[in-house]
Amino acid sequence: MHRKILSKMSRPAAVPRSRAVCQICDSIIGRRLLSTKPTLNLRNATRPRTQIEKGVLQVKAVQKRPLAAAVLPTGKTTSGLDGIRDVAGEPGSVIKQTPKTARQELSSVTNMMTYLERSKSKVLTNRRIPPEADVSAALQACRIVANYIMDDAVQPQITHMVNEFDSTASELLSLDMTKNPKSSKSSETPLVDITAQVKEIIDRISDTAYAVLAHPPVFVTPELLEKYVDVQARLVRPETLPQVFQMYASKPVPRETAGSISYSKQNPNKIANTIQPKVIEKALDTAIEARNLDAAVGIIENGYAAKAFIRNKLLRQCVLPVGTFAATPLAAYVLAMNLSDLQSSMDSATATNVAFAGILAYVGFTASIGVVALTTANDQMRRVTWAPGIPLRLRWIREEERAALDKIACAWGFREKWRQGEEEGEDWDALREYIGQKGMVLDRTELMEGMDY
């Protein structure tokens, strides 16, 4: 009888049930967070479920800290890009609880953002004119961080880690959904948080590059402008490119005299302020990729339509033809004199004059046909053409501007040729009006497919 009473007393039914719940929690945490499985004892087994839920929420809150560290630089600094290393393996670090690959990505982002801030402060805190090497190093740091953040192999790993946290929390919190219904909404926040954090990092890189280049003592050289465009193109942030193009041509030139910095205005129309065509093309492609019509039009206005660009084109492409045209009469007269010695039907002077006039007439007629053919060619035109009455010289001078607007029209309009001309919307109407103000026509009816009869 005494044994039966003892056997009944030695059957705590709640202990195995509580122990099973803890095993589920420990197995999920160990599988999702790659942590070691804790040893269970009677004290942990009989712990109430509310304490388990609080522990789960604490684990989820701790695991969000590495994501915040990816946005805001920590106190851990490195001597340069070569010193970037994994700092998550230090004792007491909470990042070591995350998956290895994602941990390395976040720690590298933290180190790079710290290095980026150091490069920026080195330029902005300089009381003298910053050397071009320091400005170039700051833009190069922005480019390296941009390449890292925009790498297709990095973002999926960070997103995967957030999804792991999301699934872990949702499984643990589903144990008592009726007691705390607000906990179901917390599973939607990690993915939104990581997306917002990545966008914040991209915005910080873009703002850092702009702050470095817009610093008043910094003189914008063609090399610095090209690096800046490379950074914004990698980040797909074209909003500041028109302003930087204008800044490149009109920003006051800093001069250091007697320990102080003075500024002198520069002529934005001089040839030295010409932006290279490849830089303008890359900036325009970035604006088209970002679907930013205002930035695309601003890039054309401050690039291809600038007076400095037109003067540079005239200097580069007209020097040889003009020089040849100027030397043609002299060469024709020398040739005519030599030809006059080969005949005996008339005197030498008359023969020279006749031969000289014939050579000039032939060269002039042939050259004029070539010029007309060059300036009236429209095979490269797709949707934007010149309006009637535009002089041929202006058509040749502004061909790059027309080609850029044609590229924008093709990017914003329908790709199917049979649907072109049916576009609608405020942006399309504004683009059509802008092209018309430039002496061009968008979708000229007689040049469209099927309308050439």
Coordinates of C-alpha atoms in Angstrom, one line a residue, residues 5-242:
I5 CA 1.1 5.7 -2.7
L6 CA 4.8 6.4 -3.5
S7 CA 4.4 5.4 -7.1
K8 CA 1.4 7.7 -7.5
M9 CA 3.3 10.6 -6.0
S10 CA 6.3 10.0 -8.2
R11 CA 4.3 10.8 -11.4
P12 CA 4.5 14.5 -12.0
A13 CA 2.5 14.8 -15.2
A14 CA 3.5 18.4 -15.8
V15 CA 7.2 17.9 -15.9
P16 CA 7.4 15.8 -19.2
R17 CA 5.0 18.2 -21.0
S18 CA 7.1 21.3 -20.0
R19 CA 10.3 19.5 -20.9
A20 CA 8.8 18.7 -24.4
V21 CA 8.0 22.4 -25.0
C22 CA 11.5 23.4 -24.0
Q23 CA 13.0 20.8 -26.4
I24 CA 11.0 22.3 -29.3
C25 CA 12.2 25.8 -28.5
D26 CA 15.8 24.7 -28.1
S27 CA 15.8 22.7 -31.3
I28 CA 14.3 25.6 -33.3
I29 CA 16.8 28.1 -31.8
G30 CA 19.7 25.7 -32.4
R31 CA 18.7 25.0 -36.0
R32 CA 17.9 28.6 -37.0
L33 CA 20.5 30.5 -35.1
L34 CA 23.3 27.9 -35.3
S35 CA 23.7 28.1 -31.5
T36 CA 24.6 25.2 -29.2
K37 CA 21.8 23.3 -27.5
P38 CA 21.6 24.2 -23.8
T39 CA 21.5 21.5 -21.2
L40 CA 18.1 21.1 -19.7
N41 CA 17.4 20.5 -16.1
L42 CA 14.4 20.3 -13.9
R43 CA 14.4 24.0 -13.2
N44 CA 14.4 25.0 -16.9
A45 CA 11.8 22.3 -17.6
T46 CA 9.3 23.6 -15.2
R47 CA 9.7 27.2 -16.3
P48 CA 6.4 28.9 -17.2
R49 CA 5.6 29.5 -20.9
T50 CA 5.5 33.3 -20.4
Q51 CA 9.2 33.3 -19.4
I52 CA 10.0 31.3 -22.6
E53 CA 8.2 33.8 -24.7
K54 CA 10.1 36.7 -23.1
G55 CA 13.3 34.9 -23.8
V56 CA 12.4 34.5 -27.4
L57 CA 11.6 38.2 -27.8
Q58 CA 15.0 39.0 -26.1
V59 CA 16.8 36.7 -28.6
K60 CA 15.1 38.4 -31.5
A61 CA 15.9 41.9 -30.2
V62 CA 19.6 40.9 -29.7
Q63 CA 19.8 39.5 -33.2
K64 CA 18.6 42.8 -34.7
R65 CA 21.6 44.7 -33.4
P66 CA 24.0 43.6 -36.1
L67 CA 21.6 45.0 -38.7
A68 CA 21.7 48.4 -36.9
A69 CA 25.5 48.2 -36.7
A70 CA 25.5 47.8 -40.5
V71 CA 23.9 51.2 -40.8
L72 CA 25.6 53.2 -38.0
P73 CA 29.4 52.7 -37.8
T74 CA 30.7 51.4 -34.5
G75 CA 33.8 52.3 -32.7
K76 CA 35.8 49.6 -34.4
T77 CA 38.0 51.2 -37.0
T78 CA 40.6 49.9 -39.3
S79 CA 43.7 51.5 -40.9
G80 CA 42.4 51.1 -44.4
L81 CA 40.6 48.8 -46.8
D82 CA 43.4 46.3 -46.5
G83 CA 42.7 46.1 -42.8
I84 CA 39.1 45.2 -43.2
R85 CA 38.5 42.0 -41.3
D86 CA 35.8 40.1 -39.5
V87 CA 35.3 41.6 -36.1
A88 CA 32.4 39.3 -35.1
G89 CA 34.6 36.7 -33.7
E90 CA 35.7 38.8 -30.7
P91 CA 34.6 37.6 -27.3
G92 CA 31.3 38.8 -26.2
S93 CA 30.1 39.8 -29.6
V94 CA 26.5 39.2 -30.3
I95 CA 27.1 38.9 -34.1
K96 CA 28.7 35.4 -33.7
Q97 CA 25.2 34.0 -33.1
T98 CA 24.2 34.7 -36.7
P99 CA 25.1 32.6 -39.7
K100 CA 28.7 32.8 -40.7
T101 CA 28.2 34.3 -44.2
A102 CA 25.8 37.0 -43.2
R103 CA 27.9 37.8 -40.1
Q104 CA 30.9 38.5 -42.4
E105 CA 28.8 40.6 -44.7
L106 CA 27.5 42.9 -42.0
S107 CA 30.8 43.3 -40.2
S108 CA 32.5 44.2 -43.5
V109 CA 29.7 46.8 -44.1
T110 CA 30.4 48.3 -40.7
N111 CA 34.1 48.5 -41.3
M112 CA 33.6 50.0 -44.8
M113 CA 31.1 52.6 -43.5
T114 CA 33.6 53.6 -40.8
Y115 CA 36.4 53.9 -43.4
L116 CA 34.0 56.0 -45.5
E117 CA 33.3 58.4 -42.7
R118 CA 37.0 58.8 -42.0
S119 CA 37.8 59.6 -45.6
K120 CA 35.0 62.1 -45.7
S121 CA 36.1 63.9 -42.5
K122 CA 39.6 64.0 -43.8
V123 CA 38.4 66.3 -46.6
L124 CA 35.8 68.3 -44.8
T125 CA 37.8 69.1 -41.7
N126 CA 40.8 70.3 -43.7
R127 CA 41.2 74.0 -43.1
R128 CA 43.3 74.5 -46.2
I129 CA 42.5 73.5 -49.8
P130 CA 42.2 69.6 -49.7
P131 CA 44.7 67.9 -52.0
E132 CA 43.2 66.2 -55.0
A133 CA 44.6 62.8 -53.7
D134 CA 42.5 63.1 -50.5
V135 CA 39.3 63.9 -52.5
S136 CA 40.0 61.1 -54.9
A137 CA 40.6 58.7 -52.0
A138 CA 37.2 59.7 -50.5
L139 CA 35.4 59.1 -53.8
Q140 CA 37.3 55.8 -54.3
A141 CA 36.1 54.7 -50.8
C142 CA 32.5 55.6 -51.9
R143 CA 33.0 53.5 -55.0
I144 CA 34.3 50.5 -53.1
V145 CA 31.4 50.6 -50.6
A146 CA 29.0 51.1 -53.4
N147 CA 30.3 48.1 -55.3
Y148 CA 30.0 46.1 -52.1
I149 CA 26.5 47.1 -51.2
M150 CA 25.2 46.8 -54.8
D151 CA 26.7 43.4 -55.3
D152 CA 24.1 40.8 -56.2
A153 CA 25.8 38.3 -53.9
V154 CA 25.5 40.4 -50.8
Q155 CA 21.9 41.5 -50.5
P156 CA 20.4 37.9 -50.8
Q157 CA 22.5 36.8 -47.9
I158 CA 21.3 39.6 -45.7
T159 CA 17.7 39.0 -46.7
H160 CA 18.1 35.3 -46.1
M161 CA 19.3 36.0 -42.6
V162 CA 16.3 38.3 -41.9
N163 CA 14.0 35.5 -43.2
E164 CA 15.7 33.1 -40.8
F165 CA 14.9 35.5 -37.9
D166 CA 11.4 36.0 -39.2
S167 CA 10.6 32.3 -39.4
T168 CA 12.2 31.6 -36.0
A169 CA 10.2 34.3 -34.2
S170 CA 7.0 33.3 -35.9
E171 CA 7.3 29.7 -34.9
L172 CA 8.1 30.5 -31.3
L173 CA 5.5 33.2 -30.9
S174 CA 2.8 31.0 -32.4
L175 CA 2.9 28.9 -29.2
D176 CA 0.7 31.5 -27.5
M177 CA -0.9 33.6 -30.3
T178 CA -4.1 34.2 -28.4
K179 CA -2.4 35.6 -25.3
N180 CA -0.4 38.2 -27.2
P181 CA -2.0 38.9 -30.6
K182 CA 0.3 41.9 -31.3
S183 CA 3.2 39.6 -31.6
S184 CA 2.1 38.4 -35.0
K185 CA 2.8 41.8 -36.5
S186 CA 6.4 41.8 -35.3
S187 CA 7.3 39.1 -37.9
E188 CA 6.7 41.5 -40.7
T189 CA 9.2 44.1 -39.5
P190 CA 12.6 42.5 -40.1
L191 CA 12.3 42.4 -43.9
V192 CA 11.1 46.0 -43.9
D193 CA 13.9 47.0 -41.6
I194 CA 16.7 45.4 -43.7
T195 CA 15.3 47.0 -46.9
A196 CA 15.2 50.4 -45.2
Q197 CA 18.7 49.9 -43.8
V198 CA 20.1 49.0 -47.2
K199 CA 18.5 52.0 -48.7
E200 CA 19.8 54.2 -45.9
I201 CA 23.4 52.9 -46.6
I202 CA 23.0 53.7 -50.3
D203 CA 21.7 57.2 -49.5
R204 CA 24.6 57.8 -47.1
I205 CA 27.1 56.8 -49.7
S206 CA 25.5 59.1 -52.2
D207 CA 25.3 62.0 -49.8
T208 CA 28.9 61.4 -48.7
A209 CA 30.2 61.6 -52.3
Y210 CA 28.2 64.8 -52.9
A211 CA 29.3 66.4 -49.7
V212 CA 33.0 65.8 -50.6
L213 CA 32.6 67.2 -54.1
A214 CA 30.4 70.1 -53.1
H215 CA 32.9 71.2 -50.4
P216 CA 33.8 74.8 -51.3
P217 CA 37.6 74.5 -51.2
V218 CA 37.4 71.4 -53.4
F219 CA 38.3 72.1 -57.1
V220 CA 36.4 69.7 -59.3
T221 CA 38.7 68.2 -61.9
P222 CA 37.7 65.9 -64.8
E223 CA 39.1 62.9 -63.0
L224 CA 37.0 63.7 -59.8
L225 CA 33.9 64.3 -61.9
E226 CA 34.3 60.9 -63.6
K227 CA 34.8 59.1 -60.3
Y228 CA 31.7 60.9 -58.9
V229 CA 29.6 59.8 -61.8
D230 CA 30.9 56.2 -61.4
V231 CA 29.7 56.2 -57.8
Q232 CA 26.3 57.5 -58.5
A233 CA 25.9 55.2 -61.5
R234 CA 26.8 52.2 -59.3
L235 CA 24.2 53.3 -56.7
V236 CA 21.7 54.3 -59.4
R237 CA 21.2 57.7 -57.8
P238 CA 21.1 60.3 -60.7
E239 CA 19.4 63.1 -58.7
T240 CA 22.5 65.1 -58.1
L241 CA 24.2 64.6 -61.4
P242 CA 22.7 67.7 -63.2

